Amino acid sequence: MLTYHTWDGEKPSFPSDNDTKGALDVLRWAYDHYEDDIVYACSFGIEGIVLIDLIAKVRPNAEIVFLDTDLHFPETYETIEKVKQQYPSLRIVMKKPHLTLDEQAEQFGAELWKQNPNKCCELRKIIPLREVLTGVTAWISGLRREQSPTRQHVQYLNKDDKFQSIKVCPLIHWTWKDVWNYVYKHELPYNVLHDRGYPSIGCEPCTSPALDINDLRSGRWAGHGKTECGLHL
Ligand code: SF4
């Protein structure tokens, strides 16, 4: 079984608690600047776990929103419960789409994610996030430049025309190795699917183990010519 977060011959070592490649400074600035007018939209993948730990140091009662499509893996919901136990003061909100899965099937056809994944993502992720972001000025995302060519130019602060918002990305300089070093060092809970070959975890029907170890998102929407749900386009 491939585990994507291990590497040969090196022990995890993150430089120091103070060296977070700018992430803590960015978060401190963001929460000082936006106060409660900022929300973290978290997928509870491994970058999300790091960000939650950093956010809890800066704003222990921060609002964390999970776009609950009703289609996530059981292991993802279990991870959320573990995070709730570890950070009881964080406000974790499960944001649901307007349509249940049955209603969506009635209106748009069964298993829409197979026929039209863009429409499915719009209904179950993009519209709900837009509703969340209409109430705030800025949102936080765990994008890293290393993740994909489409993310190479992400800045700490980004004008987000899609959601008419400011997108704050504290982890842009973190590597995959940095992320796991931090998780190991601080013994953070994480989704066990990461140990089963899933470096990037989304909805269950659209996520498979990564096909290419050099492309951490290669297990997302495999075979559909789609690499992003649309939140970051
Ligand atoms: Fe639908 Fe797949 Fe998008 Fe989830 S990731 S909202 S199942 S198309």
Coordinates of C-alpha atoms and ligand atoms in Angstrom, one line a residue:
M1 CA 0.0 0.0 0.0
L2 CA 1.4 3.4 -1.0
T3 CA 1.4 6.0 1.7
Y4 CA 1.9 9.4 0.1
H5 CA 3.1 11.2 3.2
T6 CA 6.2 9.1 3.9
W7 CA 9.6 9.5 2.3
D8 CA 12.7 7.4 2.7
G9 CA 15.5 8.1 5.1
E10 CA 14.3 11.3 6.6
K11 CA 12.6 12.1 9.9
P12 CA 9.9 14.7 10.1
S13 CA 11.4 18.0 11.2
F14 CA 9.6 21.3 11.0
P15 CA 12.0 24.1 11.7
S16 CA 10.3 25.6 14.8
D17 CA 6.9 26.6 16.1
N18 CA 7.7 30.1 15.0
D19 CA 8.6 29.1 11.4
T20 CA 5.4 28.4 9.6
K21 CA 6.5 29.9 6.4
G22 CA 4.5 33.0 7.0
A23 CA 1.2 31.2 7.7
L24 CA 0.8 32.3 11.4
D25 CA 1.7 35.9 10.6
V26 CA -0.9 35.9 7.7
L27 CA -3.6 34.4 10.0
R28 CA -2.8 36.9 12.8
W29 CA -3.1 39.8 10.3
A30 CA -6.3 38.4 8.8
Y31 CA -8.1 37.9 12.1
D32 CA -6.9 41.2 13.4
H33 CA -8.0 42.9 10.2
Y34 CA -11.3 41.1 9.5
E35 CA -12.1 40.0 13.0
D36 CA -15.4 38.0 12.7
D37 CA -15.8 39.0 9.1
I38 CA -13.7 36.1 7.8
V39 CA -14.5 32.4 7.6
Y40 CA -12.4 29.3 6.9
A41 CA -14.0 27.0 4.3
C42 CA -12.3 23.7 5.2
S43 CA -12.4 20.4 3.4
F44 CA -10.8 18.6 6.4
G45 CA -8.0 17.2 4.1
I46 CA -4.5 17.3 5.5
E47 CA -3.9 21.0 4.7
G48 CA -7.1 21.7 6.4
I49 CA -5.9 20.0 9.6
V50 CA -2.8 22.1 9.6
L51 CA -4.8 25.3 9.1
I52 CA -7.3 24.4 11.8
D53 CA -4.4 24.0 14.3
L54 CA -2.8 27.3 13.3
I55 CA -6.2 29.1 13.3
A56 CA -6.9 27.7 16.8
K57 CA -3.7 29.4 18.1
V58 CA -4.8 32.7 16.6
R59 CA -8.6 32.7 17.0
P60 CA -9.8 29.8 19.2
N61 CA -13.5 30.5 18.5
A62 CA -13.1 31.0 14.7
E63 CA -15.8 29.9 12.4
I64 CA -14.9 26.9 10.2
V65 CA -17.4 25.9 7.4
F66 CA -17.5 22.5 5.8
L67 CA -19.4 22.2 2.6
D68 CA -21.4 19.1 3.4
T69 CA -22.4 17.7 0.1
D70 CA -23.9 14.5 1.7
L71 CA -21.5 12.6 -0.5
H72 CA -18.3 12.6 1.6
F73 CA -16.6 9.5 2.9
P74 CA -17.5 8.2 6.3
E75 CA -13.8 8.7 7.2
T76 CA -14.2 12.4 6.5
Y77 CA -17.1 12.8 8.9
E78 CA -15.1 10.8 11.5
T79 CA -12.2 13.2 11.0
I80 CA -14.6 16.2 11.6
E81 CA -15.7 14.6 14.9
K82 CA -12.1 14.1 16.0
V83 CA -11.4 17.7 15.2
K84 CA -14.4 18.9 17.2
Q85 CA -13.1 17.0 20.2
Q86 CA -9.6 18.3 19.9
Y87 CA -10.7 22.0 19.3
P88 CA -14.0 22.3 21.2
S89 CA -14.0 26.1 21.0
L90 CA -13.9 26.3 17.3
R91 CA -17.3 26.9 15.6
I92 CA -17.7 24.2 13.0
V93 CA -20.6 24.7 10.7
M94 CA -21.9 22.0 8.3
K95 CA -23.2 23.9 5.3
K96 CA -25.7 21.8 3.2
P97 CA -26.9 22.3 -0.3
H98 CA -30.6 23.3 -0.9
L99 CA -31.4 20.0 -2.6
T100 CA -31.3 16.6 -0.9
L101 CA -29.7 13.9 -3.1
D102 CA -33.2 12.6 -3.9
E103 CA -34.4 16.0 -4.9
Q104 CA -31.3 16.5 -7.0
A105 CA -31.9 13.2 -8.7
E106 CA -35.5 14.1 -9.5
Q107 CA -34.6 17.4 -11.0
F108 CA -31.4 16.7 -12.7
G109 CA -31.2 12.9 -13.0
A110 CA -29.6 10.1 -10.9
E111 CA -26.0 10.3 -10.1
L112 CA -25.5 13.7 -11.5
W113 CA -21.8 13.6 -10.6
K114 CA -21.4 11.0 -13.4
Q115 CA -23.4 12.8 -16.1
N116 CA -22.5 16.4 -15.3
P117 CA -20.0 16.8 -12.4
N118 CA -19.7 20.6 -13.0
K119 CA -23.5 21.0 -12.4
C120 CA -23.3 18.7 -9.4
C121 CA -20.4 20.8 -7.9
E122 CA -22.3 24.0 -8.6
L123 CA -25.4 22.8 -6.7
R124 CA -23.6 21.1 -3.8
K125 CA -20.5 23.2 -3.4
I126 CA -20.4 26.5 -5.2
I127 CA -23.9 27.8 -4.4
P128 CA -23.6 26.9 -0.7
L129 CA -20.1 28.6 -0.5
R130 CA -21.5 31.7 -2.2
E131 CA -24.2 31.8 0.4
V132 CA -21.7 31.5 3.2
L133 CA -19.5 34.2 1.7
T134 CA -22.3 36.7 1.1
G135 CA -22.1 37.3 4.9
V136 CA -18.4 37.9 5.2
T137 CA -15.6 40.0 3.6
A138 CA -12.9 37.3 3.3
W139 CA -12.4 33.6 3.4
I140 CA -9.4 31.4 4.1
S141 CA -8.3 28.6 1.9
G142 CA -5.6 25.9 2.3
L143 CA -4.3 26.3 -1.3
R144 CA -0.6 25.6 -1.8
R145 CA 1.4 26.6 -4.8
E146 CA 2.9 23.2 -5.1
Q147 CA -0.4 21.5 -5.5
S148 CA -1.0 22.0 -9.2
P149 CA 0.0 24.3 -12.1
T150 CA -3.3 26.2 -11.6
R151 CA -2.2 27.2 -8.1
Q152 CA 1.4 28.3 -8.8
H153 CA 0.5 32.0 -8.7
V154 CA -1.7 32.1 -5.6
Q155 CA -0.8 34.9 -3.2
Y156 CA -1.4 35.3 0.5
L157 CA -4.2 37.7 -0.3
N158 CA -6.2 37.2 -3.5
K159 CA -9.0 39.2 -5.0
D160 CA -11.7 36.6 -5.6
D161 CA -13.9 37.8 -8.4
K162 CA -15.9 34.6 -8.4
F163 CA -17.2 35.1 -4.9
Q164 CA -16.7 38.9 -4.8
S165 CA -14.5 38.3 -1.8
I166 CA -10.9 38.3 -0.5
K167 CA -9.3 34.9 -0.4
V168 CA -6.6 34.4 2.2
C169 CA -4.1 31.6 1.5
P170 CA -1.6 31.2 4.4
L171 CA 0.0 27.9 3.2
I172 CA 1.1 29.0 -0.3
H173 CA 4.8 28.3 0.5
W174 CA 4.2 25.0 2.2
T175 CA 5.3 21.7 0.5
W176 CA 3.6 18.4 1.0
K177 CA 6.5 17.4 3.2
D178 CA 6.1 20.6 5.4
V179 CA 2.4 19.7 5.8
W180 CA 3.1 16.2 7.1
N181 CA 6.1 17.3 9.2
Y182 CA 3.7 19.7 11.0
V183 CA 1.0 17.0 11.4
Y184 CA 3.5 14.5 12.9
K185 CA 5.2 17.0 15.1
H186 CA 2.0 18.2 16.7
E187 CA 0.3 14.7 16.6
L188 CA -2.8 16.1 14.9
P189 CA -5.8 13.9 14.0
Y190 CA -6.2 13.3 10.2
N191 CA -8.3 11.5 7.7
V192 CA -7.2 7.8 7.6
L193 CA -7.8 7.8 3.9
H194 CA -4.5 9.6 3.5
D195 CA -2.9 6.4 4.7
R196 CA -4.7 4.5 1.9
G197 CA -3.3 6.3 -1.1
Y198 CA -5.7 9.3 -1.1
P199 CA -3.6 12.5 -0.9
S200 CA -6.5 14.7 -1.9
I201 CA -10.0 13.8 -0.6
G202 CA -13.3 15.1 -1.8
C203 CA -16.7 13.6 -2.3
E204 CA -16.7 9.8 -2.4
P205 CA -18.0 9.3 -5.9
C206 CA -15.4 11.6 -7.4
T207 CA -12.3 10.6 -5.4
S208 CA -10.1 7.6 -6.0
P209 CA -6.5 6.9 -4.8
A210 CA -4.0 9.1 -6.7
L211 CA -3.0 7.6 -10.0
D212 CA 0.3 9.5 -10.2
I213 CA 2.4 10.2 -7.0
N214 CA 3.7 13.3 -8.6
D215 CA 0.2 14.7 -9.1
L216 CA -1.5 14.7 -5.7
R217 CA -4.9 15.6 -7.3
S218 CA -4.8 12.9 -9.9
G219 CA -7.4 10.9 -8.0
R220 CA -10.0 13.7 -8.2
W221 CA -12.7 13.3 -10.9
A222 CA -10.5 10.8 -12.7
G223 CA -11.8 10.2 -16.2
H224 CA -13.9 13.4 -16.3
G225 CA -11.2 15.8 -17.5
K226 CA -11.9 17.9 -14.4
T227 CA -9.4 18.8 -11.8
E228 CA -11.2 21.5 -9.7
C229 CA -14.6 21.7 -8.3
G230 CA -14.8 25.3 -9.3
L231 CA -14.3 27.0 -6.0
H232 CA -10.8 28.1 -7.0
L233 CA -11.2 28.9 -10.7
Ligands
SF4_1 FE1 -20.9 16.2 -6.9 FE2 -18.5 15.1 -7.3 FE3 -18.7 17.7 -7.1 FE4 -19.1 16.2 -5.0 S1 -17.2 16.4 -6.1 S2 -20.3 18.0 -5.6 S3 -20.2 14.4 -5.9 S4 -19.5 16.4 -8.8

